[in-house]
Short mmCIF file of C-alpha atoms in Angstrom, two decimals:
data_model
loop_
_atom_site.label_atom_id
_atom_site.label_comp_id
_atom_site.label_asym_id
_atom_site.label_seq_id
_atom_site.Cartn_x
_atom_site.Cartn_y
_atom_site.Cartn_z
CA UNK W 1 26.61 -5.83 10.52
CA UNK W 2 24.35 -7.19 7.63
CA UNK W 3 21.21 -5.43 9.38
CA UNK W 4 22.64 -1.97 9.85
CA UNK W 5 24.08 -2.59 5.66
CA UNK W 6 20.46 -2.76 5.01
CA UNK W 7 19.47 0.78 6.68
CA UNK W 8 22.20 2.35 4.70
CA UNK W 9 21.71 0.88 1.31
CA UNK W 10 17.86 1.67 1.52
CA UNK W 11 18.68 5.02 3.03
CA UNK W 12 21.32 6.35 0.35
CA UNK W 13 19.21 4.74 -2.41
CA UNK W 14 15.82 6.59 -0.90
CA UNK W 15 17.49 9.80 -0.38
CA UNK W 16 18.96 9.88 -3.82
CA UNK W 17 15.49 9.12 -5.67
CA UNK W 18 13.41 11.28 -2.98
CA UNK W 19 15.66 14.40 -4.39
CA UNK W 20 16.00 13.86 -8.09
CA UNK W 21 12.25 13.49 -8.20
CA UNK W 22 10.94 16.02 -5.54
CA UNK W 23 9.60 18.40 -8.54
CA UNK W 24 6.87 15.66 -8.99
CA UNK W 25 6.31 15.13 -5.91
CA UNK W 26 5.29 18.74 -5.71
CA UNK W 27 3.17 18.76 -8.37
CA UNK W 28 1.31 15.59 -7.40
CA UNK W 29 0.46 17.57 -4.13
CA UNK W 30 -0.56 20.57 -5.79
CA UNK W 31 -3.10 18.99 -7.94
CA UNK W 32 -4.62 16.60 -5.10
CA UNK W 33 -5.10 19.69 -2.98
CA UNK W 34 -6.98 21.11 -6.57
CA UNK W 35 -10.46 21.32 -5.38
CA UNK W 36 -10.34 21.36 -2.25
CA UNK W 37 -12.21 24.49 -0.32
CA UNK W 38 -10.58 26.11 3.03
CA UNK W 39 -11.26 28.95 4.27
CA UNK W 40 -14.48 31.72 3.87
CA UNK W 41 -14.05 32.39 0.24
CA UNK W 42 -12.65 28.97 -0.77
CA UNK W 43 -15.72 28.12 -2.39
CA UNK W 44 -15.74 30.75 -4.49
CA UNK W 45 -11.96 30.55 -5.26
CA UNK W 46 -11.96 26.75 -6.00
CA UNK W 47 -15.18 26.19 -7.73
CA UNK W 48 -16.14 23.07 -6.43
CA UNK W 49 -19.07 21.17 -8.29
CA UNK W 50 -21.15 20.89 -5.52
CA UNK W 51 -21.13 24.05 -4.08
CA UNK W 52 -21.59 25.74 -7.47
CA UNK W 53 -24.84 23.69 -7.97
CA UNK W 54 -25.91 24.99 -4.93
CA UNK W 55 -26.22 29.07 -5.96
CA UNK W 56 -28.95 29.90 -8.27
CA UNK W 57 -26.89 33.33 -9.48
CA UNK W 58 -24.65 31.12 -11.01
CA UNK W 59 -26.02 29.46 -14.89
CA UNK W 60 -25.32 26.21 -15.31
CA UNK W 61 -23.33 26.78 -18.71
CA UNK W 62 -21.09 29.11 -16.82
CA UNK W 63 -20.45 26.42 -13.84
CA UNK W 64 -19.86 23.73 -16.56
CA UNK W 65 -17.39 26.11 -18.27
CA UNK W 66 -16.03 26.90 -15.39
CA UNK W 67 -15.68 22.73 -14.82
CA UNK W 68 -13.97 21.91 -17.55
CA UNK W 69 -11.52 24.65 -17.77
CA UNK W 70 -10.25 23.23 -14.20
CA UNK W 71 -10.39 19.77 -15.15
CA UNK W 72 -7.88 20.84 -17.97
CA UNK W 73 -5.45 21.95 -15.31
CA UNK W 74 -2.84 18.38 -15.90
CA UNK W 75 0.05 18.16 -14.15
CA UNK W 76 2.58 19.76 -17.16
CA UNK W 77 0.58 23.08 -16.80
CA UNK W 78 0.38 23.07 -13.24
CA UNK W 79 4.23 22.97 -13.58
CA UNK W 80 4.46 25.57 -15.79
CA UNK W 81 2.43 27.66 -13.58
CA UNK W 82 4.19 27.19 -10.71
CA UNK W 83 7.56 27.99 -12.79
CA UNK W 84 5.98 31.17 -14.26
CA UNK W 85 4.11 32.46 -11.02
CA UNK W 86 6.65 31.37 -7.97
CA UNK W 87 9.73 30.29 -10.03
CA UNK W 88 11.67 27.56 -10.57
CA UNK W 89 13.34 26.97 -6.88
CA UNK W 90 9.90 26.97 -6.13
CA UNK W 91 9.52 23.43 -7.67
CA UNK W 92 12.22 22.26 -5.17
CA UNK W 93 9.74 23.66 -2.06
CA UNK W 94 10.37 21.50 1.00
CA UNK W 95 13.31 19.45 -0.46
CA UNK W 96 14.27 19.33 3.23
CA UNK W 97 11.71 18.22 4.47
CA UNK W 98 11.78 15.52 2.06
CA UNK W 99 15.74 14.49 2.76
CA UNK W 100 14.65 14.38 6.18
CA UNK W 101 11.34 12.24 5.31
CA UNK W 102 13.57 9.56 3.29
CA UNK W 103 16.18 9.17 6.01
CA UNK W 104 13.55 8.73 8.74
CA UNK W 105 10.31 6.74 6.83
CA UNK W 106 12.42 5.22 3.73
CA UNK W 107 15.38 4.10 5.54
CA UNK W 108 13.51 2.73 7.91
CA UNK W 109 11.35 0.97 5.68
CA UNK W 110 14.08 -0.51 3.42
CA UNK W 111 16.08 -1.81 6.22
CA UNK W 112 13.43 -4.04 7.94
CA UNK W 113 12.04 -4.97 4.65
CA UNK W 114 15.26 -6.42 4.03
CA UNK W 115 15.85 -8.22 7.40
CA UNK W 116 12.23 -9.56 7.43
CA UNK W 117 13.25 -11.17 3.55
CA UNK W 118 16.36 -12.53 4.69
CA UNK W 119 14.79 -14.10 7.52
CA UNK W 120 11.70 -15.24 5.97
CA UNK W 121 13.37 -16.72 3.01
CA UNK W 122 13.62 -20.45 2.10
CA UNK W 123 17.29 -21.18 2.88
CA UNK W 124 17.02 -24.16 0.53
CA UNK W 125 15.15 -22.94 -2.51
CA UNK W 126 16.09 -19.32 -1.74
CA UNK W 127 12.61 -18.12 -2.58
CA UNK W 128 10.15 -16.28 -0.20
CA UNK W 129 6.04 -16.36 -0.90
CA UNK W 130 4.47 -13.63 -2.06
CA UNK W 131 2.27 -13.50 0.83
CA UNK W 132 5.25 -13.52 3.14
CA UNK W 133 6.87 -10.58 1.05
CA UNK W 134 3.30 -8.52 1.17
CA UNK W 135 3.55 -9.02 4.76
CA UNK W 136 7.40 -7.77 5.41
CA UNK W 137 5.77 -4.64 3.40
CA UNK W 138 2.97 -4.19 5.57
CA UNK W 139 5.14 -4.38 8.71
CA UNK W 140 8.19 -2.37 7.51
CA UNK W 141 5.93 0.79 6.12
CA UNK W 142 3.66 0.66 8.99
CA UNK W 143 6.62 1.49 11.33
CA UNK W 144 8.50 3.80 8.86
CA UNK W 145 5.88 5.80 8.31
CA UNK W 146 5.19 6.27 12.17
CA UNK W 147 8.88 7.14 12.91
CA UNK W 148 8.49 9.89 9.37
CA UNK W 149 5.30 11.31 10.07
CA UNK W 150 6.54 15.09 11.14
CA UNK W 151 8.62 15.11 8.08
CA UNK W 152 6.05 14.11 6.26
CA UNK W 153 3.67 16.54 7.31
CA UNK W 154 6.42 19.36 7.10
CA UNK W 155 7.00 18.11 3.59
CA UNK W 156 3.15 18.29 2.61
CA UNK W 157 2.63 21.91 3.76
CA UNK W 158 5.85 23.87 2.73
CA UNK W 159 5.33 21.85 -1.14
CA UNK W 160 1.61 23.54 -1.02
CA UNK W 161 2.27 26.84 0.76
CA UNK W 162 2.96 28.71 -2.73
CA UNK W 163 -0.97 27.75 -3.65
CA UNK W 164 -2.20 30.28 -0.71
CA UNK W 165 -2.33 33.86 -0.61
CA UNK W 166 0.52 35.48 0.24
CA UNK W 167 -1.42 36.62 3.74
CA UNK W 168 -2.28 32.58 4.48
CA UNK W 169 1.46 31.57 3.54
CA UNK W 170 3.61 29.94 6.68
CA UNK W 171 6.30 30.60 4.77
CA UNK W 172 8.54 27.67 6.53
CA UNK W 173 12.46 28.80 5.90
CA UNK W 174 13.08 24.83 6.32
CA UNK W 175 12.10 21.39 7.61
CA UNK W 176 13.66 22.44 11.27
CA UNK W 177 11.36 26.14 11.39
CA UNK W 178 8.29 24.17 10.15
CA UNK W 179 8.55 21.59 12.74
CA UNK W 180 9.28 23.84 15.49
CA UNK W 181 6.92 26.67 14.38
CA UNK W 182 4.41 23.53 14.37
CA UNK W 183 5.00 22.43 17.91
CA UNK W 184 5.06 25.86 18.70
CA UNK W 185 2.14 27.26 17.56
CA UNK W 186 -0.13 23.65 17.11
CA UNK W 187 1.20 21.65 19.83
CA UNK W 188 3.30 18.49 19.95
CA UNK W 189 0.54 16.57 17.99
CA UNK W 190 0.43 17.94 15.58
CA UNK W 191 3.76 16.44 13.94
CA UNK W 192 1.56 13.33 13.67
CA UNK W 193 -1.24 14.82 12.20
CA UNK W 194 -3.08 12.48 9.45
CA UNK W 195 -0.69 9.82 11.14
CA UNK W 196 -3.13 7.32 10.63
CA UNK W 197 -3.35 7.69 6.34
CA UNK W 198 0.45 7.82 6.53
CA UNK W 199 0.74 4.70 7.91
CA UNK W 200 -1.76 2.98 5.81
CA UNK W 201 -0.33 4.32 2.64
CA UNK W 202 3.35 3.75 3.72
CA UNK W 203 1.68 0.05 4.59
CA UNK W 204 -0.12 -0.17 0.94
CA UNK W 205 3.19 1.35 -1.17
CA UNK W 206 5.74 -0.47 0.99
CA UNK W 207 3.82 -4.12 0.33
CA UNK W 208 3.02 -3.02 -3.27
CA UNK W 209 6.41 -1.87 -4.03
CA UNK W 210 8.87 -3.50 -2.71
CA UNK W 211 6.67 -6.78 -2.85
CA UNK W 212 6.12 -6.72 -6.57
CA UNK W 213 9.46 -5.34 -7.43
CA UNK W 214 10.98 -8.52 -5.88
CA UNK W 215 8.16 -10.74 -7.47
CA UNK W 216 8.61 -9.32 -10.86
CA UNK W 217 12.27 -9.41 -10.93
CA UNK W 218 12.28 -12.98 -9.67
CA UNK W 219 9.46 -13.84 -12.21
CA UNK W 220 11.83 -12.27 -14.94
CA UNK W 221 14.63 -14.24 -14.03
CA UNK W 222 13.22 -17.18 -13.60
CA UNK W 223 11.58 -17.05 -17.08
CA UNK W 224 14.57 -16.65 -18.70
CA UNK W 225 13.34 -12.99 -20.22
CA UNK W 226 16.23 -11.22 -19.49
CA UNK W 227 19.34 -11.56 -17.19
CA UNK W 228 19.66 -9.87 -14.31
CA UNK W 229 21.02 -6.50 -15.03
CA UNK W 230 19.89 -2.83 -15.47
CA UNK W 231 17.39 -3.61 -18.25
CA UNK W 232 15.55 -6.35 -15.86
CA UNK W 233 16.08 -3.59 -12.67
CA UNK W 234 15.04 -0.67 -14.75
CA UNK W 235 11.61 -2.88 -16.32
CA UNK W 236 10.80 -4.54 -12.39
CA UNK W 237 11.30 -1.22 -10.68
CA UNK W 238 8.74 0.69 -13.22
CA UNK W 239 6.30 -2.13 -12.91
CA UNK W 240 6.78 -1.75 -9.23
CA UNK W 241 6.15 1.94 -8.98
CA UNK W 242 2.59 1.38 -11.18
CA UNK W 243 1.40 -0.92 -8.81
CA UNK W 244 2.10 1.51 -5.97
CA UNK W 245 0.55 4.15 -7.46
CA UNK W 246 -2.62 2.58 -8.31
CA UNK W 247 -2.94 0.89 -4.39
CA UNK W 248 -2.02 4.51 -2.77
CA UNK W 249 -3.33 7.37 -4.52
CA UNK W 250 -6.68 7.66 -3.01
CA UNK W 251 -4.98 7.34 0.46
CA UNK W 252 -2.60 9.92 -0.70
CA UNK W 253 -5.07 12.44 -1.67
CA UNK W 254 -6.78 12.18 1.59
CA UNK W 255 -3.62 12.04 3.33
CA UNK W 256 -2.11 15.36 1.35
CA UNK W 257 -5.80 17.17 2.45
CA UNK W 258 -5.75 16.23 6.44
CA UNK W 259 -1.64 17.09 6.30
CA UNK W 260 -2.31 20.62 4.63
CA UNK W 261 -5.47 22.17 6.37
CA UNK W 262 -5.43 25.00 8.39
CA UNK W 263 -6.52 24.42 11.94
CA UNK W 264 -7.44 27.82 13.90
CA UNK W 265 -7.90 27.93 17.37
CA UNK W 266 -11.86 28.49 18.22
CA UNK W 267 -12.91 27.08 14.81
CA UNK W 268 -13.91 23.96 13.91
CA UNK W 269 -11.26 22.42 11.89
CA UNK W 270 -12.11 21.33 7.85
CA UNK W 271 -11.77 17.67 8.43
CA UNK W 272 -12.20 15.61 11.62
CA UNK W 273 -10.61 13.21 10.83
CA UNK W 274 -9.48 10.50 7.41
CA UNK W 275 -12.74 9.56 7.30
CA UNK W 276 -14.48 12.60 7.24
CA UNK W 277 -11.88 13.87 4.51
CA UNK W 278 -12.78 11.23 2.04
CA UNK W 279 -16.34 11.56 2.49
CA UNK W 280 -16.24 14.94 2.40
CA UNK W 281 -14.13 14.90 -0.84
CA UNK W 282 -15.61 12.43 -2.45
CA UNK W 283 -19.73 14.56 -1.88
CA UNK W 284 -18.46 17.58 -3.21
CA UNK W 285 -15.82 16.54 -5.96
CA UNK W 286 -17.19 12.84 -7.02
CA UNK W 287 -15.31 9.64 -6.52
CA UNK W 288 -12.42 10.38 -9.19
CA UNK W 289 -11.93 13.36 -7.04
CA UNK W 290 -9.71 10.22 -4.75
CA UNK W 291 -7.41 9.57 -8.23
CA UNK W 292 -6.60 13.43 -8.34
CA UNK W 293 -3.03 13.50 -8.99
CA UNK W 294 -2.66 10.37 -10.43
CA UNK W 295 -0.31 11.35 -13.55
CA UNK W 296 1.94 13.24 -11.74
CA UNK W 297 1.22 10.13 -8.87
CA UNK W 298 2.82 7.47 -11.42
CA UNK W 299 4.83 10.16 -13.40
CA UNK W 300 6.62 10.48 -9.97
CA UNK W 301 6.39 6.56 -9.01
CA UNK W 302 7.62 5.34 -11.81
CA UNK W 303 11.03 7.39 -11.78
CA UNK W 304 11.45 7.28 -8.13
CA UNK W 305 10.90 3.63 -7.96
CA UNK W 306 13.16 3.31 -11.04
CA UNK W 307 16.10 4.75 -9.35
CA UNK W 308 15.51 4.20 -5.97
CA UNK W 309 15.85 0.31 -6.95
CA UNK W 310 18.45 0.98 -9.42
CA UNK W 311 20.55 3.10 -6.94
CA UNK W 312 19.78 0.31 -4.22
CA UNK W 313 21.64 -2.11 -7.03
CA UNK W 314 24.57 -0.52 -7.67
CA UNK W 315 25.05 0.75 -3.46
CA UNK W 316 24.74 -2.88 -2.93
CA UNK W 317 27.58 -3.89 -4.80
CA UNK W 318 29.54 -1.07 -3.54
CA UNK W 319 28.77 -0.93 0.40
#
């Protein structure tokens, strides 16, 4: 029963955290796709630096001005633009996929991590080495990601749909519609597109997020800086969210682009895989492109991790 309890607690906390921070996640996805070229006119539309410099008809001053303008589009401006052009409801595009993703992915990873933590904790000292926490996070994150990848693909596509021209939008009505149409139009394997990146990211996020939360919380309590309560949970969880954001952002950018790419039958896909996507992204936009959307990532990871662990601590006392 203890194992089932771990999954229930983790699932409830994850769904609450995922839904409450969904608009921030959507903004992060839109920012990660900025500068990406897809389609015949994508280069002109997105003004990617490497492509802009290849044309002799565009003055360098104009290119620099356009690049500077694009660089100024931050998370707040992105959110306002979505609100103005697509409406308030657009900020919650793909929320049904978020619920499914948290139900599959986060419930699995939280439950497995808690089971491993209890199994590997020293019974005498009631402590667990940091290396064991990281290993438990890697295992739990990998399994959870494999289970939840279809919902992850659907969520990314639904969140990114509003940035496409009307003629190119997929217009999924729900996560069920997205999964059904992807299976019918692109094959069952499309549900696991970008799964290698999803698994890698999930392993990094879970290991850094859960392990650092436990480690930071234990350190705070051991040093006597705070008592076990809400303030301790908030400090430890926000710190864990920052660590997770720094570690996972490059993988997250590549994952988002691979999942969102539009594959047309008979035509070569924009990316052949995660490594190809990473190389093209760095070549066209520079290495810092891998940290696109970092501000909304930490803006989302921070609150998400705080809500996740604070909710988890409270649910654990009730369930």
